[in-house]
Amino acid sequence: MNSTDLTVGSRPMSAKELTDRARAFDWNPRIGFKYWARAAETIHHEGQVYLREGNVPQAYLVLFRYSTLVLEYLVNHPEAKEPEARKAIKPLQKRIPRVIELLETLRPEIEDTYEEWLKLSETQRKRAVTTSLDSSALYARHADNDPALSWSYTSPANILDAKDYQDLAVDLAKKEMKRRRRETAVSVDDRRRRNTGRIKDNDGRVVSQYMDDDELRRQMEATRRQLDRSDDYRTVFDEESDPVRPSTYLYPSINRPEPVQYQHPYSQPRVEGPRPQPPRPPKEWDIDRSSAIPPPLPDKILYLARGPPIPPSPQPYKAPLESSTLPDFDSTQEQPPTLPAKVPAEPAKEKRVTFRPAAYLENGEPLRPVFLPSTLRQKFLQLASANTRKGLEMCGMLCGTTVNNALFISHLIIPEQKCTSDTCETENESSMLDFCIENNLIVIGWIHTHPTQTCFMSSRDLHTQAGYQVMMPEAIAIVCAPQYEPSWGIFRLTNPPGLPHLLSCQRTETFHPHSVDNLYVDAGNPAGHVYESKALEFEVCDLRPGF
């Protein structure tokens, strides 16, 4: 990291600046309700991730945008009263009280940080801004207005370039995604335990007040098979790294070892049944039982961990000690263990890592890096081969998550769809949304085939891409044309002119010309923000009936 990295994003943003930016999105009721509902799920997920990473400004921005979208716009969409839309909006509205509570909690912290910035002398503020503008002027000018980087003012972070640290980015993402899967598994397990007293039949009647052990075990095994990625309907593809196997996840149990903690012996919880007698002290500690003066209390920590102490010996105990646990002690030894003289200090917290935007839109909006598994495209072509032989298009959704201000595609979802020679339209959108919610996924883009055409974005494709990119500027479209060269491409809409022109276009024909050129560009690296990685694993989920 060079010296310019330390100044990028040094100016914190005020709450008003963040709320103004949160409201500044292109709402268009002509875009289908399903796209807006999907966008709302995406930004809510991003807000939770930014909170977990401690990026308060960016979390505040996306959560405020979520509340604005749900409360002010979705309820007034032309399709909002349709059954599918009413079903999709209910969980979005249910989160609103919690989102508002989070916003009210985050706002004072943002304001305090901004006030601290204002208290700096004029010279100090001018020096920070000037330094940022002098370092790679265009990039720094955009970065100073990027809330994802402005957090470094109060929470220092290593701001890295994903292009130079691709292996590190993927490695950190894989570890974090594995941790989130385990967290989700525990959450699902807890929900199942809470529901053990509400077992219902197909008519909704309670048939059992409590779940027996066999039934609980069966449901637990079903949960493990689903969460550990069994091969019933999802397949893991990974060239250079081992996928998470079912045996690698250990569910919580009462036998999990825990560090020794002190608790007064007389304050322990009451236990049913007779209490075991404490061990007798060594003979040299025998006293006259008729004496009215009791012996002194033994050392508390040794009493709880190993029993009463033994008088010290002239020879020191030479067994190594660990800072976190007490060593095992055999009562037949001549020397007892001694406690460390000083409690070791807690290790210093590692500096956070965040990846700077890989590029910026034509209007200066940042584009986070997107990491794409290099084998995903070939696997999709295999799944689409039957349709390709018939001359029918097919599409899939590119889903994943965000880690350290970068996006990682981890799932290829094949939704229910109606396919023709020139179009593919998704159906039963709620099933795909449910899958994404259950697995904490966001939609990062889509992929589709052109079995009889070359590799390009048709007018229909451009309007579809506008629905993805309106709330996620990094969203990508992959086009596969196996019969032609080039046989594939990764694209995004320009902004401007592409996205605003398509949002204002009122033509409804399947294919129609546009009066503006330069509507889309290549999104692949090095010109774009998408990096292909051989080390990134992914899963396939086919939601089509019969697959």
Coordinates of C-alpha atoms in Angstrom, one line a residue:
M1 CA 0.0 0.0 0.0
N2 CA 1.5 3.3 -1.0
S3 CA 1.2 6.7 0.6
T4 CA -1.8 7.8 -1.5
D5 CA -3.9 5.0 0.0
L6 CA -3.8 6.6 3.4
T7 CA -5.5 9.8 2.2
V8 CA -8.2 8.3 -0.1
G9 CA -11.5 8.6 1.6
S10 CA -10.2 10.6 4.5
R11 CA -13.1 13.0 4.7
P12 CA -16.2 11.5 6.5
M13 CA -19.6 12.2 5.0
S14 CA -22.4 13.8 7.0
A15 CA -25.8 12.1 7.6
K16 CA -27.4 14.5 5.3
E17 CA -25.0 13.8 2.5
L18 CA -25.6 10.0 3.0
T19 CA -29.4 10.4 3.0
D20 CA -29.3 12.6 -0.1
R21 CA -27.3 10.0 -1.9
A22 CA -29.5 7.2 -0.7
R23 CA -32.6 8.9 -2.2
A24 CA -30.7 9.6 -5.5
F25 CA -31.7 6.5 -7.5
D26 CA -33.6 6.3 -10.8
W27 CA -37.1 5.1 -9.9
N28 CA -39.1 3.9 -12.9
P29 CA -42.5 2.2 -12.5
R30 CA -42.2 0.6 -16.0
I31 CA -39.6 -1.7 -14.6
G32 CA -41.3 -4.9 -13.4
F33 CA -42.2 -5.2 -9.7
K34 CA -40.1 -8.4 -9.4
Y35 CA -36.9 -6.5 -10.3
W36 CA -37.6 -3.9 -7.6
A37 CA -38.4 -6.5 -5.0
R38 CA -35.1 -8.3 -5.9
A39 CA -33.3 -5.0 -5.7
A40 CA -34.7 -4.4 -2.2
E41 CA -33.6 -7.8 -1.0
T42 CA -30.1 -7.0 -2.4
I43 CA -29.6 -3.7 -0.7
H44 CA -30.9 -5.1 2.6
H45 CA -28.4 -7.9 2.5
E46 CA -25.6 -5.4 1.7
G47 CA -26.6 -3.3 4.7
Q48 CA -26.3 -6.3 7.0
V49 CA -22.9 -7.2 5.6
Y50 CA -21.6 -3.6 5.9
L51 CA -22.8 -3.5 9.5
R52 CA -21.0 -6.7 10.3
E53 CA -17.8 -5.3 8.7
G54 CA -18.1 -2.1 10.7
N55 CA -18.6 0.1 7.7
V56 CA -21.1 2.5 9.3
P57 CA -21.5 5.1 6.5
Q58 CA -22.2 2.6 3.7
A59 CA -24.5 0.6 6.0
Y60 CA -26.5 3.7 6.8
L61 CA -26.7 4.6 3.1
V62 CA -28.0 1.3 1.8
L63 CA -30.4 0.8 4.7
F64 CA -31.9 4.3 4.3
R65 CA -32.3 3.5 0.6
Y66 CA -34.0 0.2 1.5
S67 CA -36.6 2.0 3.7
T68 CA -37.2 4.7 1.0
L69 CA -37.7 2.1 -1.7
V70 CA -40.1 0.0 0.4
L71 CA -42.1 2.7 2.1
E72 CA -42.4 5.3 -0.7
Y73 CA -42.1 3.5 -4.0
L74 CA -42.9 -0.2 -4.0
V75 CA -46.3 0.3 -2.4
N76 CA -47.2 2.6 -5.4
H77 CA -45.9 0.4 -8.1
P78 CA -48.6 -0.4 -10.8
E79 CA -48.2 -4.1 -10.1
A80 CA -48.2 -3.7 -6.2
K81 CA -51.8 -5.1 -5.9
E82 CA -51.2 -8.3 -7.8
P83 CA -51.1 -11.5 -5.7
E84 CA -47.4 -12.2 -6.5
A85 CA -46.4 -8.6 -5.6
R86 CA -48.4 -8.6 -2.4
K87 CA -46.7 -11.9 -1.4
A88 CA -43.2 -10.4 -2.2
I89 CA -43.7 -7.1 -0.3
K90 CA -44.8 -8.6 3.0
P91 CA -41.3 -9.7 4.2
L92 CA -39.9 -6.4 3.0
Q93 CA -42.3 -4.4 5.0
K94 CA -41.8 -6.6 8.1
R95 CA -38.2 -5.6 8.3
I96 CA -38.9 -1.8 8.3
P97 CA -39.2 -1.3 12.1
R98 CA -35.8 -3.0 12.7
V99 CA -34.2 -1.0 9.8
I100 CA -35.5 2.3 11.2
E101 CA -34.2 1.3 14.6
L102 CA -30.7 0.7 13.1
L103 CA -30.8 4.0 11.3
E104 CA -31.6 5.9 14.5
T105 CA -28.7 4.1 16.2
L106 CA -26.2 4.7 13.4
R107 CA -27.0 8.4 12.8
P108 CA -25.5 9.8 16.0
E109 CA -22.2 8.0 15.3
I110 CA -22.1 9.4 11.8
E111 CA -22.8 12.9 13.1
D112 CA -20.2 12.6 15.8
T113 CA -17.5 11.6 13.3
Y114 CA -18.4 14.4 11.0
E115 CA -18.3 16.9 13.9
E116 CA -14.8 15.7 14.8
W117 CA -13.8 16.3 11.2
L118 CA -15.1 19.8 11.4
K119 CA -13.2 20.5 14.6
L120 CA -9.9 20.0 12.8
S121 CA -8.2 23.2 11.8
E122 CA -8.8 24.6 8.3
T123 CA -5.2 23.8 7.5
Q124 CA -5.5 20.2 8.4
R125 CA -8.7 19.7 6.4
K126 CA -7.3 21.5 3.4
R127 CA -4.1 19.4 3.5
A128 CA -6.1 16.1 3.5
V129 CA -8.3 17.1 0.6
T130 CA -5.4 18.6 -1.4
T131 CA -3.3 15.4 -1.0
S132 CA -6.2 13.3 -2.2
L133 CA -6.7 15.4 -5.2
D134 CA -3.0 15.4 -6.1
S135 CA -2.8 11.6 -6.1
S136 CA -4.2 10.1 -9.3
A137 CA -6.5 13.0 -9.5
L138 CA -9.6 11.5 -11.1
Y139 CA -9.6 8.4 -9.0
A140 CA -9.0 10.3 -5.8
R141 CA -11.7 12.8 -6.5
H142 CA -14.3 10.0 -6.9
A143 CA -12.9 8.1 -3.8
D144 CA -13.3 11.1 -1.5
N145 CA -17.1 10.9 -2.2
D146 CA -17.3 7.1 -1.8
P147 CA -18.9 6.3 1.6
A148 CA -17.5 2.8 1.4
L149 CA -14.0 4.3 1.7
S150 CA -14.8 7.3 3.9
W151 CA -15.1 5.0 7.0
S152 CA -11.3 4.8 7.1
Y153 CA -11.3 8.2 8.9
T154 CA -12.3 6.6 12.2
S155 CA -11.8 2.9 11.5
P156 CA -8.4 2.5 9.8
A157 CA -8.3 -0.1 7.1
N158 CA -5.9 -1.5 4.6
I159 CA -7.4 -0.2 1.3
L160 CA -6.2 -2.5 -1.4
D161 CA -6.5 -2.8 -5.1
A162 CA -8.4 -6.1 -6.0
K163 CA -6.4 -6.3 -9.2
D164 CA -3.1 -6.7 -7.3
Y165 CA -4.6 -8.9 -4.5
Q166 CA -7.0 -11.2 -6.3
D167 CA -5.8 -14.3 -4.4
L168 CA -6.1 -12.6 -1.1
A169 CA -9.6 -11.3 -1.9
V170 CA -10.8 -14.8 -2.9
D171 CA -9.2 -16.4 0.2
L172 CA -10.8 -13.9 2.6
A173 CA -14.2 -14.3 0.9
K174 CA -14.1 -18.1 1.1
K175 CA -13.4 -18.0 4.8
E176 CA -16.1 -15.4 5.4
M177 CA -18.7 -17.3 3.3
K178 CA -17.9 -20.5 5.2
R179 CA -18.4 -18.7 8.5
R180 CA -21.7 -17.4 7.3
R181 CA -22.9 -20.8 6.3
R182 CA -22.1 -22.1 9.7
E183 CA -23.9 -19.2 11.3
T184 CA -26.9 -19.9 9.1
A185 CA -26.8 -23.5 10.0
V186 CA -27.0 -22.7 13.7
S187 CA -29.8 -20.3 13.1
V188 CA -31.8 -22.9 11.2
D189 CA -31.1 -25.4 14.0
D190 CA -32.4 -23.0 16.6
R191 CA -35.6 -22.3 14.6
R192 CA -36.2 -26.1 14.4
R193 CA -35.8 -26.5 18.1
R194 CA -38.2 -23.6 18.8
N195 CA -40.8 -25.3 16.6
T196 CA -40.6 -28.7 18.3
G197 CA -43.9 -27.9 20.2
R198 CA -45.8 -26.9 17.1
I199 CA -45.9 -30.0 14.9
K200 CA -48.8 -29.7 12.4
D201 CA -50.4 -32.0 9.9
N202 CA -51.3 -31.1 6.3
D203 CA -54.6 -29.4 7.5
G204 CA -52.7 -27.2 9.9
R205 CA -53.8 -29.0 13.1
V206 CA -51.4 -29.6 15.9
V207 CA -50.7 -33.3 16.1
S208 CA -47.9 -33.4 18.5
Q209 CA -47.0 -31.2 21.4
Y210 CA -43.3 -32.2 21.4
M211 CA -41.1 -33.8 18.8
D212 CA -39.6 -37.1 19.7
D213 CA -35.9 -37.9 19.4
D214 CA -36.2 -39.8 16.2
E215 CA -38.2 -37.0 14.5
L216 CA -35.7 -34.4 15.7
R217 CA -32.8 -36.5 14.5
R218 CA -34.4 -36.9 11.1
Q219 CA -34.9 -33.2 10.7
M220 CA -31.4 -32.4 11.9
E221 CA -30.0 -34.8 9.3
A222 CA -32.1 -33.2 6.6
T223 CA -30.8 -29.8 7.6
R224 CA -27.2 -31.0 7.5
R225 CA -27.7 -32.5 4.1
Q226 CA -29.1 -29.2 2.8
L227 CA -26.7 -26.8 4.4
D228 CA -23.6 -28.9 3.8
R229 CA -24.3 -28.9 0.1
S230 CA -25.2 -32.5 -0.6
D231 CA -25.5 -33.6 -4.2
D232 CA -29.2 -34.0 -4.3
Y233 CA -29.9 -30.9 -6.4
R234 CA -26.8 -28.7 -6.1
T235 CA -23.3 -29.5 -7.3
V236 CA -20.1 -27.8 -6.2
F237 CA -17.5 -27.0 -8.8
D238 CA -14.0 -26.0 -7.6
E239 CA -10.7 -26.6 -9.4
E240 CA -8.2 -25.7 -6.8
S241 CA -9.9 -25.6 -3.4
D242 CA -11.7 -28.2 -1.3
P243 CA -15.4 -27.6 -0.9
V244 CA -16.9 -27.7 2.6
R245 CA -17.8 -31.3 3.4
P246 CA -20.7 -32.3 5.7
S247 CA -18.2 -33.6 8.2
T248 CA -16.5 -30.3 8.6
Y249 CA -19.3 -28.6 10.4
L250 CA -19.9 -29.5 14.1
Y251 CA -23.2 -28.6 15.6
P252 CA -23.1 -27.2 19.1
S253 CA -23.2 -29.8 21.9
I254 CA -23.0 -29.8 25.7
N255 CA -19.6 -31.5 25.4
R256 CA -17.9 -28.5 23.6
P257 CA -14.8 -27.6 25.6
E258 CA -14.8 -24.2 27.2
P259 CA -12.0 -22.1 28.9
V260 CA -11.9 -22.3 32.7
Q261 CA -13.8 -19.5 34.3
Y262 CA -13.8 -18.6 38.0
Q263 CA -17.0 -18.8 39.9
H264 CA -17.3 -18.9 43.7
P265 CA -18.1 -22.4 44.9
Y266 CA -21.1 -21.3 46.9
S267 CA -22.6 -19.4 44.0
Q268 CA -22.9 -22.4 41.7
P269 CA -26.4 -23.3 40.5
R270 CA -28.3 -25.8 42.6
V271 CA -28.1 -29.4 41.3
E272 CA -30.7 -32.0 42.0
G273 CA -29.6 -35.0 44.0
P274 CA -26.8 -35.4 46.6
R275 CA -23.7 -33.3 46.1
P276 CA -20.4 -35.2 45.8
Q277 CA -18.0 -34.7 48.8
P278 CA -15.0 -32.6 48.1
P279 CA -11.7 -34.5 48.0
R280 CA -9.9 -34.8 51.3
P281 CA -6.7 -32.7 51.7
P282 CA -3.3 -34.3 52.0
K283 CA -2.4 -35.7 55.5
E284 CA 0.0 -32.9 56.2
W285 CA -2.9 -30.5 56.1
D286 CA -4.8 -32.5 58.9
I287 CA -5.9 -30.3 61.8
D288 CA -7.6 -30.9 65.1
R289 CA -11.2 -31.3 64.3
S290 CA -12.1 -30.1 67.7
S291 CA -10.5 -26.7 67.0
A292 CA -12.9 -23.8 66.7
I293 CA -10.8 -22.0 64.1
P294 CA -11.4 -23.3 60.5
P295 CA -8.5 -23.7 58.1
P296 CA -8.0 -20.9 55.6
L297 CA -9.9 -21.1 52.3
P298 CA -7.8 -22.6 49.4
D299 CA -6.9 -20.6 46.4
K300 CA -10.1 -20.2 44.4
I301 CA -8.8 -20.8 40.9
L302 CA -6.9 -23.9 41.8
Y303 CA -9.8 -25.2 43.9
L304 CA -12.2 -25.0 41.0
A305 CA -9.7 -26.3 38.4
R306 CA -7.7 -29.0 40.3
G307 CA -8.9 -29.3 44.0
P308 CA -7.2 -27.9 47.1
P309 CA -3.6 -26.7 46.8
I310 CA -0.6 -28.6 47.9
P311 CA 2.2 -26.8 49.9
P312 CA 4.9 -25.4 47.5
S313 CA 8.0 -27.4 46.9
P314 CA 11.5 -25.9 46.7
Q315 CA 11.8 -27.2 43.2
P316 CA 9.8 -25.2 40.6
Y317 CA 7.4 -26.9 38.3
K318 CA 8.9 -26.9 34.8
A319 CA 5.9 -28.0 32.6
P320 CA 5.0 -25.4 30.0
L321 CA 2.0 -23.2 30.6
E322 CA -0.5 -21.9 28.1
S323 CA -2.1 -18.5 28.5
S324 CA -5.6 -19.7 27.9
T325 CA -5.9 -22.9 29.9
L326 CA -4.4 -24.5 33.0
P327 CA -2.2 -27.5 32.6
D328 CA -3.3 -31.0 33.6
F329 CA -2.1 -31.9 37.0
D330 CA -1.7 -35.3 38.5
S331 CA -2.1 -35.5 42.3
T332 CA 0.8 -37.9 42.4
Q333 CA 3.3 -35.3 41.2
E334 CA 5.5 -33.8 43.8
Q335 CA 5.2 -30.2 42.5
P336 CA 1.9 -28.4 41.6
P337 CA 1.6 -26.1 38.6
T338 CA 2.1 -22.4 39.3
L339 CA -0.1 -19.7 37.7
P340 CA 1.6 -17.3 35.3
A341 CA 2.8 -14.2 37.1
K342 CA 1.1 -11.9 34.5
V343 CA -2.0 -12.4 32.3
P344 CA -0.8 -11.9 28.7
A345 CA -2.3 -9.0 27.0
E346 CA -4.9 -9.5 24.3
P347 CA -3.5 -9.7 20.8
A348 CA -3.9 -6.5 18.8
K349 CA -6.8 -6.6 16.5
E350 CA -6.0 -7.0 12.8
K351 CA -6.5 -4.0 10.6
R352 CA -9.6 -4.3 8.5
V353 CA -9.2 -5.0 4.8
T354 CA -11.3 -3.3 2.2
F355 CA -11.0 -3.3 -1.6
R356 CA -11.2 -0.1 -3.4
P357 CA -13.6 0.2 -6.4
A358 CA -12.3 -1.5 -9.5
A359 CA -13.6 1.2 -11.7
Y360 CA -16.1 4.1 -11.9
L361 CA -19.2 4.6 -14.0
E362 CA -19.2 7.4 -16.5
N363 CA -21.0 9.5 -13.9
G364 CA -18.4 8.8 -11.2
E365 CA -20.4 6.2 -9.3
P366 CA -18.0 3.5 -7.9
L367 CA -18.0 -0.1 -9.2
R368 CA -17.0 -2.6 -6.7
P369 CA -14.8 -5.6 -7.9
V370 CA -16.9 -8.6 -9.0
F371 CA -15.2 -12.1 -8.8
L372 CA -16.6 -14.7 -11.2
P373 CA -15.7 -18.4 -11.1
S374 CA -13.9 -19.2 -14.3
T375 CA -15.6 -22.6 -14.8
L376 CA -19.2 -21.2 -14.3
R377 CA -19.7 -20.3 -17.9
Q378 CA -18.8 -23.8 -19.2
K379 CA -21.1 -25.5 -16.7
F380 CA -23.9 -23.2 -17.7
L381 CA -23.4 -24.2 -21.4
Q382 CA -23.6 -27.8 -20.4
L383 CA -26.9 -27.2 -18.6
A384 CA -28.2 -25.3 -21.6
S385 CA -27.0 -27.8 -24.2
A386 CA -30.5 -29.4 -24.7
N387 CA -32.1 -26.0 -25.3
T388 CA -29.2 -25.0 -27.6
R389 CA -29.7 -28.0 -29.8
K390 CA -33.4 -27.0 -30.2
G391 CA -32.5 -23.4 -30.9
L392 CA -34.0 -22.1 -27.7
E393 CA -32.4 -19.5 -25.3
M394 CA -31.9 -20.2 -21.7
C395 CA -30.9 -18.0 -18.7
G396 CA -29.5 -18.3 -15.2
M397 CA -29.0 -16.0 -12.3
L398 CA -25.6 -15.1 -10.9
C399 CA -25.9 -14.9 -7.1
G400 CA -23.4 -14.4 -4.3
T401 CA -22.5 -12.0 -1.5
T402 CA -20.3 -9.0 -0.7
V403 CA -17.2 -9.3 1.4
N404 CA -14.7 -6.4 2.1
N405 CA -16.4 -4.1 -0.4
A406 CA -16.1 -6.7 -3.2
L407 CA -18.7 -9.0 -4.8
F408 CA -18.3 -12.7 -5.1
I409 CA -20.5 -15.0 -7.3
S410 CA -21.0 -18.3 -5.5
H411 CA -24.2 -19.7 -7.0
L412 CA -25.6 -20.3 -10.4
I413 CA -29.4 -20.5 -10.1
I414 CA -31.5 -21.8 -13.0
P415 CA -35.0 -20.5 -12.4
E416 CA -38.3 -21.6 -13.9
Q417 CA -38.5 -20.0 -17.3
K418 CA -40.3 -19.9 -20.6
C419 CA -37.8 -20.1 -23.5
T420 CA -38.1 -19.2 -27.2
S421 CA -35.6 -18.8 -30.0
D422 CA -35.1 -15.1 -29.1
T423 CA -36.2 -14.7 -25.5
C424 CA -36.2 -16.4 -22.1
E425 CA -38.6 -15.1 -19.4
T426 CA -38.3 -16.2 -15.8
E427 CA -41.4 -17.5 -14.0
N428 CA -42.3 -18.2 -10.4
E429 CA -39.9 -15.5 -9.2
S430 CA -40.9 -16.0 -5.6
S431 CA -39.2 -19.4 -5.4
M432 CA -35.9 -18.0 -6.5
L433 CA -36.2 -15.1 -4.0
D434 CA -37.0 -17.5 -1.2
F435 CA -33.9 -19.5 -2.0
C436 CA -31.8 -16.4 -2.0
I437 CA -33.2 -15.3 1.4
E438 CA -32.7 -18.7 3.0
N439 CA -29.1 -18.8 1.8
N440 CA -28.2 -15.1 2.3
L441 CA -27.6 -14.5 -1.4
I442 CA -28.0 -11.4 -3.6
V443 CA -28.4 -11.3 -7.4
I444 CA -25.3 -9.9 -9.0
G445 CA -26.2 -10.5 -12.6
W446 CA -27.5 -13.0 -15.1
I447 CA -26.2 -15.2 -17.9
H448 CA -28.1 -16.4 -21.1
T449 CA -27.4 -18.0 -24.4
H450 CA -27.8 -16.9 -28.0
P451 CA -28.1 -20.2 -29.8
T452 CA -28.7 -18.8 -33.2
Q453 CA -27.3 -15.2 -32.9
T454 CA -23.9 -13.6 -32.3
C455 CA -22.6 -12.3 -29.0
F456 CA -24.3 -9.0 -28.4
M457 CA -27.0 -7.3 -26.3
S458 CA -30.3 -7.1 -28.0
S459 CA -32.8 -4.4 -27.2
R460 CA -34.7 -6.9 -25.1
D461 CA -31.5 -7.8 -23.3
L462 CA -30.7 -4.1 -22.6
H463 CA -34.1 -3.5 -21.0
T464 CA -33.7 -6.6 -18.9
Q465 CA -30.2 -5.5 -17.8
A466 CA -31.6 -2.1 -16.8
G467 CA -33.8 -3.8 -14.2
Y468 CA -30.7 -5.4 -12.7
Q469 CA -28.4 -2.4 -12.8
V470 CA -30.8 0.3 -11.6
M471 CA -30.1 -0.4 -8.0
M472 CA -26.8 -2.3 -8.3
P473 CA -24.4 -0.6 -10.8
E474 CA -22.0 -3.6 -10.7
A475 CA -24.7 -6.0 -12.1
I476 CA -23.4 -7.8 -15.1
A477 CA -24.9 -9.7 -18.1
I478 CA -23.0 -12.6 -19.7
V479 CA -24.0 -13.6 -23.2
C480 CA -22.9 -17.0 -24.6
A481 CA -23.0 -17.5 -28.4
P482 CA -21.5 -21.0 -28.8
Q483 CA -21.9 -21.0 -32.6
Y484 CA -19.9 -17.8 -33.2
E485 CA -16.7 -15.9 -32.4
P486 CA -16.4 -14.3 -30.0
S487 CA -18.4 -17.0 -28.2
W488 CA -19.1 -15.0 -25.0
G489 CA -18.9 -11.6 -23.4
I490 CA -19.4 -9.8 -20.1
F491 CA -21.3 -6.5 -20.3
R492 CA -22.8 -3.6 -18.3
L493 CA -24.8 -0.6 -19.3
T494 CA -23.1 2.8 -19.6
N495 CA -24.4 5.5 -17.2
P496 CA -24.8 7.8 -19.0
P497 CA -26.0 7.4 -21.6
G498 CA -27.2 3.7 -21.5
L499 CA -29.1 3.3 -18.3
P500 CA -31.0 6.7 -18.3
H501 CA -31.9 6.3 -21.9
L502 CA -33.3 2.8 -21.4
L503 CA -35.2 3.8 -18.3
S504 CA -36.9 6.6 -20.3
C505 CA -37.6 4.4 -23.3
Q506 CA -41.3 3.7 -23.7
R507 CA -41.3 1.3 -26.6
T508 CA -42.7 -2.1 -25.7
E509 CA -41.9 -4.2 -28.8
T510 CA -39.7 -7.2 -28.2
F511 CA -37.0 -5.8 -30.5
H512 CA -36.7 -2.1 -31.4
P513 CA -33.9 0.3 -32.3
H514 CA -32.5 3.0 -30.0
S515 CA -31.5 6.4 -31.0
V516 CA -28.4 6.5 -28.8
D517 CA -25.1 4.7 -29.3
N518 CA -22.7 3.4 -26.7
L519 CA -25.5 1.9 -24.6
Y520 CA -23.3 -0.9 -23.1
V521 CA -19.6 -1.7 -22.7
D522 CA -17.4 -4.7 -21.9
A523 CA -17.2 -5.2 -18.1
G524 CA -14.4 -7.7 -18.0
N525 CA -11.0 -6.9 -16.6
P526 CA -8.7 -5.1 -17.3
A527 CA -11.1 -2.5 -18.8
G528 CA -14.0 -3.4 -16.5
H529 CA -14.6 -4.4 -12.9
V530 CA -15.0 -8.2 -13.3
Y531 CA -12.2 -10.7 -12.4
E532 CA -12.4 -14.4 -13.3
S533 CA -10.9 -16.7 -10.6
K534 CA -10.0 -20.4 -10.8
A535 CA -9.9 -20.6 -7.0
L536 CA -13.5 -19.5 -6.5
E537 CA -16.0 -22.3 -6.0
F538 CA -19.7 -22.2 -6.9
E539 CA -22.9 -24.2 -6.6
V540 CA -25.7 -24.9 -9.0
C541 CA -29.3 -24.9 -8.0
D542 CA -31.8 -25.9 -10.7
L543 CA -35.3 -24.7 -9.7
R544 CA -37.0 -25.9 -13.0
P545 CA -39.7 -28.6 -12.4
G546 CA -38.3 -32.1 -13.1
F547 CA -34.6 -31.1 -12.7

